[in-house]
Amino acid sequence: MDYRTLGIHHITAITSDPQKNLDFYEGFLGQRLIKKTVNFDDPSAYHLYYADAIGTPGTVLTFFYWAGIPKREKGSGEVGSIYYSISEDSIQYWRDRIVSFNVPFSEEVLPFGEKVLKVSDPDGLEIGLVATNVKNSIQPWEDGPVPKDHVLNGFYGALLHLPGHEDINDILENGLGYEKIATTNEITRYQALSWPGRYIATKITPKLPPARQGAGSVHHIAFQASDDTMLQALQFQVGAVGYQTTPLIDRFYFHASYFMTPANILFELSTNDIGFIIDESVAELGEHLQLPPKFEPYRNQIEASIIPLSLPRYKNNSY
Ligand code: ZN
């Protein structure tokens, strides 16, 4: 194992309501909608990207919208929770903000000691805000609804619920270059090279039923490769531990390759070297519907078929 991923690149989940989704992630959590596009495999459906001001890898949460999709059934074999970092000095700010938005929440302590505020998005996806002073290089969104000192500092990590013996330890350590750094009876924490998005934790949940994907599920989780050369090296390492990756796919904002893990969680490898400013200026990120060149001839039909979205009104504490 010679190559180590830098950490989580993006996480993609599923929503049944893009307006509620936008109001929650941008209006409440203060993540910037940096890209409004369509699913490259299904152009009738939105693909929304939320991140810091510029889409730094490790801050990017994206959603596929599928109308009428049934709700997820929680279980084993899925990403159970997503965690963002907040400053230790921001916990009171976020407690107050959560209460003022009437969002149900709980305060917990992670197995390795960090305080976390847990909320669920409108589709039931669990989001934790972890109080931590790790140093994240992100670009705060200065025009957003959350003051710069309190913004989410990108992903802290993600928790994978695994059925047990199909553990993906080998993929994480030998395929992707994660380092196992801590373990309890049921939870193991792995770290990649850098923040944001450095941690992956696994939890063995043999008593849970198999998860069924739906609204509120994570669809896949993507790991950073700095460029195509590193992506190919990670493909090779993943192949050497027994998993076949797809050929490199052009996702316009990055190059990608996918493989299914034995726990039925889809992993992706994604490159960092293209980014989200390829088709919009930093000032205009997220404002216009962006289509990849192959769909541009069909813009009129696509725009007519998707429901319009309005940006949240930041002064109004509701969504
Ligand atoms: Zn992806």
PDB file of C-alpha atoms and ligand atoms in Angstrom:
ATOM      1  CA  MET A   1       0.000   0.000   0.000  1.00  0.00           C
ATOM      2  CA  ASP A   2       1.830   3.073  -1.276  1.00  0.00           C
ATOM      3  CA  TYR A   3      -0.975   5.572  -1.841  1.00  0.00           C
ATOM      4  CA  ARG A   4      -3.203   7.047   0.825  1.00  0.00           C
ATOM      5  CA  THR A   5      -6.445   8.905   0.149  1.00  0.00           C
ATOM      6  CA  LEU A   6      -6.524  12.416   1.581  1.00  0.00           C
ATOM      7  CA  GLY A   7      -9.996  11.678   3.001  1.00  0.00           C
ATOM      8  CA  ILE A   8     -13.639  11.943   2.033  1.00  0.00           C
ATOM      9  CA  HIS A   9     -14.154  13.821  -1.255  1.00  0.00           C
ATOM     10  CA  HIS A  10     -17.950  14.008  -1.230  1.00  0.00           C
ATOM     11  CA  ILE A  11     -20.941  12.155   0.077  1.00  0.00           C
ATOM     12  CA  THR A  12     -24.049  11.709  -2.065  1.00  0.00           C
ATOM     13  CA  ALA A  13     -27.459  11.099  -0.525  1.00  0.00           C
ATOM     14  CA  ILE A  14     -31.079  10.946  -1.671  1.00  0.00           C
ATOM     15  CA  THR A  15     -33.852  13.467  -1.068  1.00  0.00           C
ATOM     16  CA  SER A  16     -37.572  13.321  -1.791  1.00  0.00           C
ATOM     17  CA  ASP A  17     -38.025  17.113  -1.639  1.00  0.00           C
ATOM     18  CA  PRO A  18     -35.373  19.432  -3.126  1.00  0.00           C
ATOM     19  CA  GLN A  19     -36.871  22.650  -1.732  1.00  0.00           C
ATOM     20  CA  LYS A  20     -36.954  21.348   1.862  1.00  0.00           C
ATOM     21  CA  ASN A  21     -33.463  19.972   1.283  1.00  0.00           C
ATOM     22  CA  LEU A  22     -32.188  23.368   0.099  1.00  0.00           C
ATOM     23  CA  ASP A  23     -33.844  25.184   2.992  1.00  0.00           C
ATOM     24  CA  PHE A  24     -32.263  22.791   5.492  1.00  0.00           C
ATOM     25  CA  TYR A  25     -28.713  22.628   4.134  1.00  0.00           C
ATOM     26  CA  GLU A  26     -28.357  26.205   2.938  1.00  0.00           C
ATOM     27  CA  GLY A  27     -30.925  28.088   5.021  1.00  0.00           C
ATOM     28  CA  PHE A  28     -30.305  26.308   8.328  1.00  0.00           C
ATOM     29  CA  LEU A  29     -26.869  24.650   8.207  1.00  0.00           C
ATOM     30  CA  GLY A  30     -25.372  27.470   6.129  1.00  0.00           C
ATOM     31  CA  GLN A  31     -23.784  25.257   3.494  1.00  0.00           C
ATOM     32  CA  ARG A  32     -23.569  26.974   0.130  1.00  0.00           C
ATOM     33  CA  LEU A  33     -25.467  25.511  -2.822  1.00  0.00           C
ATOM     34  CA  ILE A  34     -22.429  25.463  -5.121  1.00  0.00           C
ATOM     35  CA  LYS A  35     -23.887  23.504  -7.991  1.00  0.00           C
ATOM     36  CA  LYS A  36     -27.365  22.949  -9.309  1.00  0.00           C
ATOM     37  CA  THR A  37     -27.263  20.314 -11.993  1.00  0.00           C
ATOM     38  CA  VAL A  38     -28.973  17.096 -13.010  1.00  0.00           C
ATOM     39  CA  ASN A  39     -28.123  13.477 -12.452  1.00  0.00           C
ATOM     40  CA  PHE A  40     -25.719  12.671 -15.288  1.00  0.00           C
ATOM     41  CA  ASP A  41     -27.331   9.224 -15.605  1.00  0.00           C
ATOM     42  CA  ASP A  42     -30.917  10.570 -15.356  1.00  0.00           C
ATOM     43  CA  PRO A  43     -31.243  14.210 -16.524  1.00  0.00           C
ATOM     44  CA  SER A  44     -34.842  14.557 -15.350  1.00  0.00           C
ATOM     45  CA  ALA A  45     -33.634  14.610 -11.721  1.00  0.00           C
ATOM     46  CA  TYR A  46     -31.827  17.347  -9.823  1.00  0.00           C
ATOM     47  CA  HIS A  47     -28.373  16.834  -8.438  1.00  0.00           C
ATOM     48  CA  LEU A  48     -27.685  19.477  -5.776  1.00  0.00           C
ATOM     49  CA  TYR A  49     -24.241  20.119  -4.278  1.00  0.00           C
ATOM     50  CA  TYR A  50     -23.660  21.836  -0.926  1.00  0.00           C
ATOM     51  CA  ALA A  51     -20.218  22.771   0.342  1.00  0.00           C
ATOM     52  CA  ASP A  52     -18.042  25.573   1.648  1.00  0.00           C
ATOM     53  CA  ALA A  53     -17.754  28.733  -0.513  1.00  0.00           C
ATOM     54  CA  ILE A  54     -15.861  27.029  -3.351  1.00  0.00           C
ATOM     55  CA  GLY A  55     -16.509  23.275  -3.073  1.00  0.00           C
ATOM     56  CA  THR A  56     -13.358  22.204  -1.253  1.00  0.00           C
ATOM     57  CA  PRO A  57     -13.068  18.393  -1.290  1.00  0.00           C
ATOM     58  CA  GLY A  58     -14.103  17.104   2.126  1.00  0.00           C
ATOM     59  CA  THR A  59     -16.938  19.645   2.448  1.00  0.00           C
ATOM     60  CA  VAL A  60     -19.178  18.484  -0.410  1.00  0.00           C
ATOM     61  CA  LEU A  61     -22.548  16.853   0.305  1.00  0.00           C
ATOM     62  CA  THR A  62     -24.689  16.184  -2.744  1.00  0.00           C
ATOM     63  CA  PHE A  63     -28.250  14.992  -3.233  1.00  0.00           C
ATOM     64  CA  PHE A  64     -30.051  13.110  -5.946  1.00  0.00           C
ATOM     65  CA  TYR A  65     -33.720  14.009  -6.055  1.00  0.00           C
ATOM     66  CA  TRP A  66     -36.113  11.269  -7.046  1.00  0.00           C
ATOM     67  CA  ALA A  67     -39.788  12.200  -6.805  1.00  0.00           C
ATOM     68  CA  GLY A  68     -41.878   9.766  -4.826  1.00  0.00           C
ATOM     69  CA  ILE A  69     -39.005   7.574  -3.715  1.00  0.00           C
ATOM     70  CA  PRO A  70     -39.968   5.621  -0.563  1.00  0.00           C
ATOM     71  CA  LYS A  71     -38.278   6.449   2.697  1.00  0.00           C
ATOM     72  CA  ARG A  72     -35.103   4.647   3.605  1.00  0.00           C
ATOM     73  CA  GLU A  73     -35.281   1.698   5.977  1.00  0.00           C
ATOM     74  CA  LYS A  74     -32.414   2.029   8.402  1.00  0.00           C
ATOM     75  CA  GLY A  75     -30.193  -0.934   8.996  1.00  0.00           C
ATOM     76  CA  SER A  76     -26.862  -2.572   8.436  1.00  0.00           C
ATOM     77  CA  GLY A  77     -24.922  -1.972   5.250  1.00  0.00           C
ATOM     78  CA  GLU A  78     -25.207   1.791   4.901  1.00  0.00           C
ATOM     79  CA  VAL A  79     -23.621   5.069   5.920  1.00  0.00           C
ATOM     80  CA  GLY A  80     -25.450   5.597   9.217  1.00  0.00           C
ATOM     81  CA  SER A  81     -24.436   9.177  10.048  1.00  0.00           C
ATOM     82  CA  ILE A  82     -22.476  12.054   8.581  1.00  0.00           C
ATOM     83  CA  TYR A  83     -20.453  14.319  10.842  1.00  0.00           C
ATOM     84  CA  TYR A  84     -19.377  17.907  10.249  1.00  0.00           C
ATOM     85  CA  SER A  85     -16.748  19.704  12.327  1.00  0.00           C
ATOM     86  CA  ILE A  86     -17.655  22.834  14.245  1.00  0.00           C
ATOM     87  CA  SER A  87     -15.336  24.822  16.475  1.00  0.00           C
ATOM     88  CA  GLU A  88     -15.484  23.972  20.175  1.00  0.00           C
ATOM     89  CA  ASP A  89     -16.427  27.625  20.702  1.00  0.00           C
ATOM     90  CA  SER A  90     -19.433  27.240  18.389  1.00  0.00           C
ATOM     91  CA  ILE A  91     -21.403  24.647  20.307  1.00  0.00           C
ATOM     92  CA  GLN A  92     -23.577  27.183  22.144  1.00  0.00           C
ATOM     93  CA  TYR A  93     -24.205  29.074  18.887  1.00  0.00           C
ATOM     94  CA  TRP A  94     -25.399  25.880  17.214  1.00  0.00           C
ATOM     95  CA  ARG A  95     -27.481  24.768  20.195  1.00  0.00           C
ATOM     96  CA  ASP A  96     -29.269  28.144  20.066  1.00  0.00           C
ATOM     97  CA  ARG A  97     -29.649  28.042  16.277  1.00  0.00           C
ATOM     98  CA  ILE A  98     -31.096  24.523  16.353  1.00  0.00           C
ATOM     99  CA  VAL A  99     -33.618  25.553  19.025  1.00  0.00           C
ATOM    100  CA  SER A 100     -34.577  28.734  17.151  1.00  0.00           C
ATOM    101  CA  PHE A 101     -35.280  26.681  14.013  1.00  0.00           C
ATOM    102  CA  ASN A 102     -37.336  24.166  16.044  1.00  0.00           C
ATOM    103  CA  VAL A 103     -35.205  21.271  14.843  1.00  0.00           C
ATOM    104  CA  PRO A 104     -35.343  18.188  17.100  1.00  0.00           C
ATOM    105  CA  PHE A 105     -31.847  17.343  18.355  1.00  0.00           C
ATOM    106  CA  SER A 106     -29.872  15.355  20.859  1.00  0.00           C
ATOM    107  CA  GLU A 107     -26.553  16.012  22.542  1.00  0.00           C
ATOM    108  CA  GLU A 108     -24.240  13.028  22.626  1.00  0.00           C
ATOM    109  CA  VAL A 109     -20.638  12.151  23.257  1.00  0.00           C
ATOM    110  CA  LEU A 110     -18.865  10.125  20.577  1.00  0.00           C
ATOM    111  CA  PRO A 111     -17.093   6.922  21.706  1.00  0.00           C
ATOM    112  CA  PHE A 112     -13.760   8.726  21.577  1.00  0.00           C
ATOM    113  CA  GLY A 113     -14.911  11.701  23.657  1.00  0.00           C
ATOM    114  CA  GLU A 114     -16.058  14.488  21.336  1.00  0.00           C
ATOM    115  CA  LYS A 115     -19.309  16.359  22.019  1.00  0.00           C
ATOM    116  CA  VAL A 116     -21.799  16.203  19.170  1.00  0.00           C
ATOM    117  CA  LEU A 117     -25.141  17.839  18.409  1.00  0.00           C
ATOM    118  CA  LYS A 118     -27.247  15.450  16.344  1.00  0.00           C
ATOM    119  CA  VAL A 119     -30.067  16.470  14.033  1.00  0.00           C
ATOM    120  CA  SER A 120     -31.869  14.807  11.135  1.00  0.00           C
ATOM    121  CA  ASP A 121     -32.503  16.407   7.778  1.00  0.00           C
ATOM    122  CA  PRO A 122     -36.089  16.558   6.410  1.00  0.00           C
ATOM    123  CA  ASP A 123     -35.661  13.081   4.869  1.00  0.00           C
ATOM    124  CA  GLY A 124     -34.282  11.554   8.079  1.00  0.00           C
ATOM    125  CA  LEU A 125     -30.562  11.538   7.269  1.00  0.00           C
ATOM    126  CA  GLU A 126     -28.602  11.832  10.541  1.00  0.00           C
ATOM    127  CA  ILE A 127     -26.188  14.746  10.719  1.00  0.00           C
ATOM    128  CA  GLY A 128     -23.815  15.299  13.644  1.00  0.00           C
ATOM    129  CA  LEU A 129     -22.033  18.572  14.417  1.00  0.00           C
ATOM    130  CA  VAL A 130     -18.842  17.617  16.238  1.00  0.00           C
ATOM    131  CA  ALA A 131     -17.106  20.141  18.500  1.00  0.00           C
ATOM    132  CA  THR A 132     -13.443  19.942  17.607  1.00  0.00           C
ATOM    133  CA  ASN A 133     -10.528  22.264  17.119  1.00  0.00           C
ATOM    134  CA  VAL A 134      -8.833  20.257  14.368  1.00  0.00           C
ATOM    135  CA  LYS A 135      -7.473  22.559  11.667  1.00  0.00           C
ATOM    136  CA  ASN A 136      -9.523  22.428   8.492  1.00  0.00           C
ATOM    137  CA  SER A 137      -8.514  24.317   5.374  1.00  0.00           C
ATOM    138  CA  ILE A 138     -11.873  25.378   4.071  1.00  0.00           C
ATOM    139  CA  GLN A 139     -13.202  28.574   2.532  1.00  0.00           C
ATOM    140  CA  PRO A 140     -16.067  29.898   4.694  1.00  0.00           C
ATOM    141  CA  TRP A 141     -19.058  31.208   2.772  1.00  0.00           C
ATOM    142  CA  GLU A 142     -19.097  34.836   3.897  1.00  0.00           C
ATOM    143  CA  ASP A 143     -22.497  35.688   2.370  1.00  0.00           C
ATOM    144  CA  GLY A 144     -24.266  32.772   4.019  1.00  0.00           C
ATOM    145  CA  PRO A 145     -26.629  32.810   6.985  1.00  0.00           C
ATOM    146  CA  VAL A 146     -24.081  31.504   9.543  1.00  0.00           C
ATOM    147  CA  PRO A 147     -21.406  33.902  10.879  1.00  0.00           C
ATOM    148  CA  LYS A 148     -17.910  33.076   9.664  1.00  0.00           C
ATOM    149  CA  ASP A 149     -16.678  32.030  13.128  1.00  0.00           C
ATOM    150  CA  HIS A 150     -19.379  29.388  13.445  1.00  0.00           C
ATOM    151  CA  VAL A 151     -19.594  27.841   9.963  1.00  0.00           C
ATOM    152  CA  LEU A 152     -19.383  24.108   9.480  1.00  0.00           C
ATOM    153  CA  ASN A 153     -15.734  23.286   8.831  1.00  0.00           C
ATOM    154  CA  GLY A 154     -16.272  20.450   6.396  1.00  0.00           C
ATOM    155  CA  PHE A 155     -16.742  16.784   7.211  1.00  0.00           C
ATOM    156  CA  TYR A 156     -15.381  15.348  10.423  1.00  0.00           C
ATOM    157  CA  GLY A 157     -16.179  11.901   9.113  1.00  0.00           C
ATOM    158  CA  ALA A 158     -18.831   9.312   8.398  1.00  0.00           C
ATOM    159  CA  LEU A 159     -20.031   6.283  10.339  1.00  0.00           C
ATOM    160  CA  LEU A 160     -20.604   3.079   8.385  1.00  0.00           C
ATOM    161  CA  HIS A 161     -23.013   0.486   9.806  1.00  0.00           C
ATOM    162  CA  LEU A 162     -21.730  -2.955   8.892  1.00  0.00           C
ATOM    163  CA  PRO A 163     -23.327  -6.360   9.329  1.00  0.00           C
ATOM    164  CA  GLY A 164     -20.116  -7.812  10.763  1.00  0.00           C
ATOM    165  CA  HIS A 165     -17.983 -10.390   9.112  1.00  0.00           C
ATOM    166  CA  GLU A 166     -18.125  -8.602   5.772  1.00  0.00           C
ATOM    167  CA  ASP A 167     -15.939  -5.985   7.433  1.00  0.00           C
ATOM    168  CA  ILE A 168     -14.359  -3.550   5.035  1.00  0.00           C
ATOM    169  CA  ASN A 169     -11.205  -3.114   7.070  1.00  0.00           C
ATOM    170  CA  ASP A 170      -9.074  -4.503   4.244  1.00  0.00           C
ATOM    171  CA  ILE A 171     -10.512  -2.033   1.719  1.00  0.00           C
ATOM    172  CA  LEU A 172     -10.012   0.935   4.041  1.00  0.00           C
ATOM    173  CA  GLU A 173      -6.499   0.034   5.191  1.00  0.00           C
ATOM    174  CA  ASN A 174      -4.935  -1.686   2.204  1.00  0.00           C
ATOM    175  CA  GLY A 175      -7.082  -0.373  -0.631  1.00  0.00           C
ATOM    176  CA  LEU A 176      -7.470   3.277   0.357  1.00  0.00           C
ATOM    177  CA  GLY A 177      -4.607   3.743   2.810  1.00  0.00           C
ATOM    178  CA  TYR A 178      -6.609   4.553   5.930  1.00  0.00           C
ATOM    179  CA  GLU A 179      -4.877   4.039   9.256  1.00  0.00           C
ATOM    180  CA  LYS A 180      -6.753   2.367  12.108  1.00  0.00           C
ATOM    181  CA  ILE A 181      -6.298   4.683  15.092  1.00  0.00           C
ATOM    182  CA  ALA A 182      -8.805   3.691  17.770  1.00  0.00           C
ATOM    183  CA  THR A 183     -11.248   0.966  18.570  1.00  0.00           C
ATOM    184  CA  THR A 184     -13.927   0.064  21.137  1.00  0.00           C
ATOM    185  CA  ASN A 185     -16.020  -3.113  21.309  1.00  0.00           C
ATOM    186  CA  GLU A 186     -18.093  -2.168  18.330  1.00  0.00           C
ATOM    187  CA  ILE A 187     -16.652   0.998  16.767  1.00  0.00           C
ATOM    188  CA  THR A 188     -13.362   1.404  14.920  1.00  0.00           C
ATOM    189  CA  ARG A 189     -12.003   4.744  13.762  1.00  0.00           C
ATOM    190  CA  TYR A 190      -9.750   5.136  10.728  1.00  0.00           C
ATOM    191  CA  GLN A 191      -7.938   8.248   9.595  1.00  0.00           C
ATOM    192  CA  ALA A 192      -6.811   9.445   6.187  1.00  0.00           C
ATOM    193  CA  LEU A 193      -4.119  12.003   5.473  1.00  0.00           C
ATOM    194  CA  SER A 194      -5.832  15.338   5.979  1.00  0.00           C
ATOM    195  CA  TRP A 195      -8.744  17.481   7.116  1.00  0.00           C
ATOM    196  CA  PRO A 196     -11.473  18.086   6.223  1.00  0.00           C
ATOM    197  CA  GLY A 197     -13.053  14.659   5.879  1.00  0.00           C
ATOM    198  CA  ARG A 198     -10.319  12.729   7.622  1.00  0.00           C
ATOM    199  CA  TYR A 199     -12.200  10.085   9.626  1.00  0.00           C
ATOM    200  CA  ILE A 200     -14.205   7.021   8.752  1.00  0.00           C
ATOM    201  CA  ALA A 201     -15.687   4.990  11.587  1.00  0.00           C
ATOM    202  CA  THR A 202     -17.224   1.558  11.317  1.00  0.00           C
ATOM    203  CA  LYS A 203     -19.828   0.113  13.663  1.00  0.00           C
ATOM    204  CA  ILE A 204     -20.701  -3.561  13.688  1.00  0.00           C
ATOM    205  CA  THR A 205     -24.504  -3.801  13.829  1.00  0.00           C
ATOM    206  CA  PRO A 206     -25.337  -7.505  13.300  1.00  0.00           C
ATOM    207  CA  LYS A 207     -28.760  -7.231  14.954  1.00  0.00           C
ATOM    208  CA  LEU A 208     -30.046  -4.577  12.558  1.00  0.00           C
ATOM    209  CA  PRO A 209     -31.944  -5.684   9.429  1.00  0.00           C
ATOM    210  CA  PRO A 210     -30.314  -5.013   6.066  1.00  0.00           C
ATOM    211  CA  ALA A 211     -30.706  -1.314   5.173  1.00  0.00           C
ATOM    212  CA  ARG A 212     -33.074  -0.485   2.290  1.00  0.00           C
ATOM    213  CA  GLN A 213     -32.053   2.508   0.225  1.00  0.00           C
ATOM    214  CA  GLY A 214     -34.541   5.370  -0.143  1.00  0.00           C
ATOM    215  CA  ALA A 215     -35.084   9.026   0.718  1.00  0.00           C
ATOM    216  CA  GLY A 216     -32.708   9.900   3.560  1.00  0.00           C
ATOM    217  CA  SER A 217     -30.124   7.268   2.578  1.00  0.00           C
ATOM    218  CA  VAL A 218     -26.552   7.928   1.618  1.00  0.00           C
ATOM    219  CA  HIS A 219     -26.219   6.683  -1.970  1.00  0.00           C
ATOM    220  CA  HIS A 220     -22.416   6.517  -1.991  1.00  0.00           C
ATOM    221  CA  ILE A 221     -19.311   7.951  -0.385  1.00  0.00           C
ATOM    222  CA  ALA A 222     -16.338   9.199  -2.395  1.00  0.00           C
ATOM    223  CA  PHE A 223     -12.673   9.322  -1.432  1.00  0.00           C
ATOM    224  CA  GLN A 224     -10.076  11.832  -2.606  1.00  0.00           C
ATOM    225  CA  ALA A 225      -7.370  11.183  -5.144  1.00  0.00           C
ATOM    226  CA  SER A 226      -5.296  14.241  -5.993  1.00  0.00           C
ATOM    227  CA  ASP A 227      -5.345  13.509  -9.749  1.00  0.00           C
ATOM    228  CA  ASP A 228      -5.816  10.757 -12.346  1.00  0.00           C
ATOM    229  CA  THR A 229      -2.447   9.188 -11.565  1.00  0.00           C
ATOM    230  CA  MET A 230      -3.359   8.746  -7.932  1.00  0.00           C
ATOM    231  CA  LEU A 231      -6.852   7.585  -8.821  1.00  0.00           C
ATOM    232  CA  GLN A 232      -5.354   4.836 -10.977  1.00  0.00           C
ATOM    233  CA  ALA A 233      -3.002   3.867  -8.150  1.00  0.00           C
ATOM    234  CA  LEU A 234      -5.949   3.597  -5.746  1.00  0.00           C
ATOM    235  CA  GLN A 235      -7.852   1.536  -8.342  1.00  0.00           C
ATOM    236  CA  PHE A 236      -4.875  -0.805  -8.463  1.00  0.00           C
ATOM    237  CA  GLN A 237      -4.689  -1.080  -4.659  1.00  0.00           C
ATOM    238  CA  VAL A 238      -8.433  -1.744  -4.409  1.00  0.00           C
ATOM    239  CA  GLY A 239      -8.057  -4.391  -7.124  1.00  0.00           C
ATOM    240  CA  ALA A 240      -5.230  -6.004  -5.160  1.00  0.00           C
ATOM    241  CA  VAL A 241      -7.531  -6.527  -2.154  1.00  0.00           C
ATOM    242  CA  GLY A 242     -10.108  -8.160  -4.418  1.00  0.00           C
ATOM    243  CA  TYR A 243     -12.513  -5.489  -5.672  1.00  0.00           C
ATOM    244  CA  GLN A 244     -13.102  -4.544  -9.269  1.00  0.00           C
ATOM    245  CA  THR A 245     -13.430  -0.782  -9.877  1.00  0.00           C
ATOM    246  CA  THR A 246     -15.247   0.747 -12.860  1.00  0.00           C
ATOM    247  CA  PRO A 247     -13.248   2.423 -15.591  1.00  0.00           C
ATOM    248  CA  LEU A 248     -12.580   6.100 -15.011  1.00  0.00           C
ATOM    249  CA  ILE A 249     -15.775   8.138 -15.610  1.00  0.00           C
ATOM    250  CA  ASP A 250     -15.818  11.865 -16.434  1.00  0.00           C
ATOM    251  CA  ARG A 251     -18.142  13.587 -13.931  1.00  0.00           C
ATOM    252  CA  PHE A 252     -17.218  17.000 -15.352  1.00  0.00           C
ATOM    253  CA  TYR A 253     -16.187  18.428 -11.940  1.00  0.00           C
ATOM    254  CA  PHE A 254     -13.964  15.433 -11.200  1.00  0.00           C
ATOM    255  CA  HIS A 255     -13.052  12.039 -12.563  1.00  0.00           C
ATOM    256  CA  ALA A 256     -14.507   9.056 -10.774  1.00  0.00           C
ATOM    257  CA  SER A 257     -14.371   5.297 -10.416  1.00  0.00           C
ATOM    258  CA  TYR A 258     -16.776   3.172  -8.364  1.00  0.00           C
ATOM    259  CA  PHE A 259     -16.789  -0.151  -6.596  1.00  0.00           C
ATOM    260  CA  MET A 260     -19.272  -1.972  -4.390  1.00  0.00           C
ATOM    261  CA  THR A 261     -18.054  -3.052  -0.973  1.00  0.00           C
ATOM    262  CA  PRO A 262     -19.085  -6.360   0.612  1.00  0.00           C
ATOM    263  CA  ALA A 263     -21.242  -4.437   3.081  1.00  0.00           C
ATOM    264  CA  ASN A 264     -23.332  -3.205   0.114  1.00  0.00           C
ATOM    265  CA  ILE A 265     -22.067   0.378   0.507  1.00  0.00           C
ATOM    266  CA  LEU A 266     -21.008   1.968  -2.795  1.00  0.00           C
ATOM    267  CA  PHE A 267     -17.554   3.574  -2.695  1.00  0.00           C
ATOM    268  CA  GLU A 268     -16.209   6.047  -5.257  1.00  0.00           C
ATOM    269  CA  LEU A 269     -12.731   7.401  -5.942  1.00  0.00           C
ATOM    270  CA  SER A 270     -12.755  11.053  -7.092  1.00  0.00           C
ATOM    271  CA  THR A 271     -10.080  13.457  -8.257  1.00  0.00           C
ATOM    272  CA  ASN A 272      -9.422  16.852  -6.664  1.00  0.00           C
ATOM    273  CA  ASP A 273      -7.779  18.622  -9.577  1.00  0.00           C
ATOM    274  CA  ILE A 274     -10.741  19.876 -11.631  1.00  0.00           C
ATOM    275  CA  GLY A 275     -13.266  21.367  -9.226  1.00  0.00           C
ATOM    276  CA  PHE A 276     -16.499  23.329  -9.371  1.00  0.00           C
ATOM    277  CA  ILE A 277     -15.262  26.590 -10.863  1.00  0.00           C
ATOM    278  CA  ILE A 278     -14.908  25.045 -14.299  1.00  0.00           C
ATOM    279  CA  ASP A 279     -18.312  26.330 -15.473  1.00  0.00           C
ATOM    280  CA  GLU A 280     -19.267  29.156 -13.061  1.00  0.00           C
ATOM    281  CA  SER A 281     -17.387  31.958 -11.319  1.00  0.00           C
ATOM    282  CA  VAL A 282     -16.962  31.754  -7.534  1.00  0.00           C
ATOM    283  CA  ALA A 283     -19.473  34.613  -7.166  1.00  0.00           C
ATOM    284  CA  GLU A 284     -22.136  32.774  -9.164  1.00  0.00           C
ATOM    285  CA  LEU A 285     -21.660  29.209  -7.952  1.00  0.00           C
ATOM    286  CA  GLY A 286     -24.998  27.438  -7.667  1.00  0.00           C
ATOM    287  CA  GLU A 287     -27.080  30.183  -9.272  1.00  0.00           C
ATOM    288  CA  HIS A 288     -27.738  28.661 -12.688  1.00  0.00           C
ATOM    289  CA  LEU A 289     -28.743  25.203 -13.784  1.00  0.00           C
ATOM    290  CA  GLN A 290     -25.541  23.651 -15.078  1.00  0.00           C
ATOM    291  CA  LEU A 291     -25.691  20.909 -17.675  1.00  0.00           C
ATOM    292  CA  PRO A 292     -22.816  18.837 -18.967  1.00  0.00           C
ATOM    293  CA  PRO A 293     -22.157  19.423 -22.689  1.00  0.00           C
ATOM    294  CA  LYS A 294     -23.965  16.240 -23.732  1.00  0.00           C
ATOM    295  CA  PHE A 295     -27.236  17.528 -22.215  1.00  0.00           C
ATOM    296  CA  GLU A 296     -26.919  21.179 -23.320  1.00  0.00           C
ATOM    297  CA  PRO A 297     -28.937  20.606 -26.543  1.00  0.00           C
ATOM    298  CA  TYR A 298     -31.857  19.473 -24.352  1.00  0.00           C
ATOM    299  CA  ARG A 299     -31.735  22.414 -21.925  1.00  0.00           C
ATOM    300  CA  ASN A 300     -35.249  23.652 -22.739  1.00  0.00           C
ATOM    301  CA  GLN A 301     -36.860  20.263 -22.141  1.00  0.00           C
ATOM    302  CA  ILE A 302     -34.834  19.675 -18.977  1.00  0.00           C
ATOM    303  CA  GLU A 303     -35.627  23.107 -17.526  1.00  0.00           C
ATOM    304  CA  ALA A 304     -39.312  22.586 -18.271  1.00  0.00           C
ATOM    305  CA  SER A 305     -39.359  19.194 -16.567  1.00  0.00           C
ATOM    306  CA  ILE A 306     -37.720  20.030 -13.244  1.00  0.00           C
ATOM    307  CA  ILE A 307     -39.433  21.908 -10.460  1.00  0.00           C
ATOM    308  CA  PRO A 308     -38.167  25.447  -9.756  1.00  0.00           C
ATOM    309  CA  LEU A 309     -36.281  26.065  -6.512  1.00  0.00           C
ATOM    310  CA  SER A 310     -36.157  29.274  -4.529  1.00  0.00           C
ATOM    311  CA  LEU A 311     -33.216  30.162  -2.340  1.00  0.00           C
ATOM    312  CA  PRO A 312     -33.955  30.252   1.394  1.00  0.00           C
ATOM    313  CA  ARG A 313     -34.820  33.546   3.067  1.00  0.00           C
ATOM    314  CA  TYR A 314     -32.109  33.785   5.658  1.00  0.00           C
ATOM    315  CA  LYS A 315     -33.845  36.159   8.045  1.00  0.00           C
ATOM    316  CA  ASN A 316     -36.774  33.820   8.545  1.00  0.00           C
ATOM    317  CA  ASN A 317     -35.932  31.122  11.093  1.00  0.00           C
ATOM    318  CA  SER A 318     -37.929  28.355   9.586  1.00  0.00           C
ATOM    319  CA  TYR A 319     -37.668  26.004   6.701  1.00  0.00           C
TER     320      TYR A 319
HETATM  321 ZN    ZN B   1     -20.217  10.661  -6.289  1.00  0.00          ZN
END
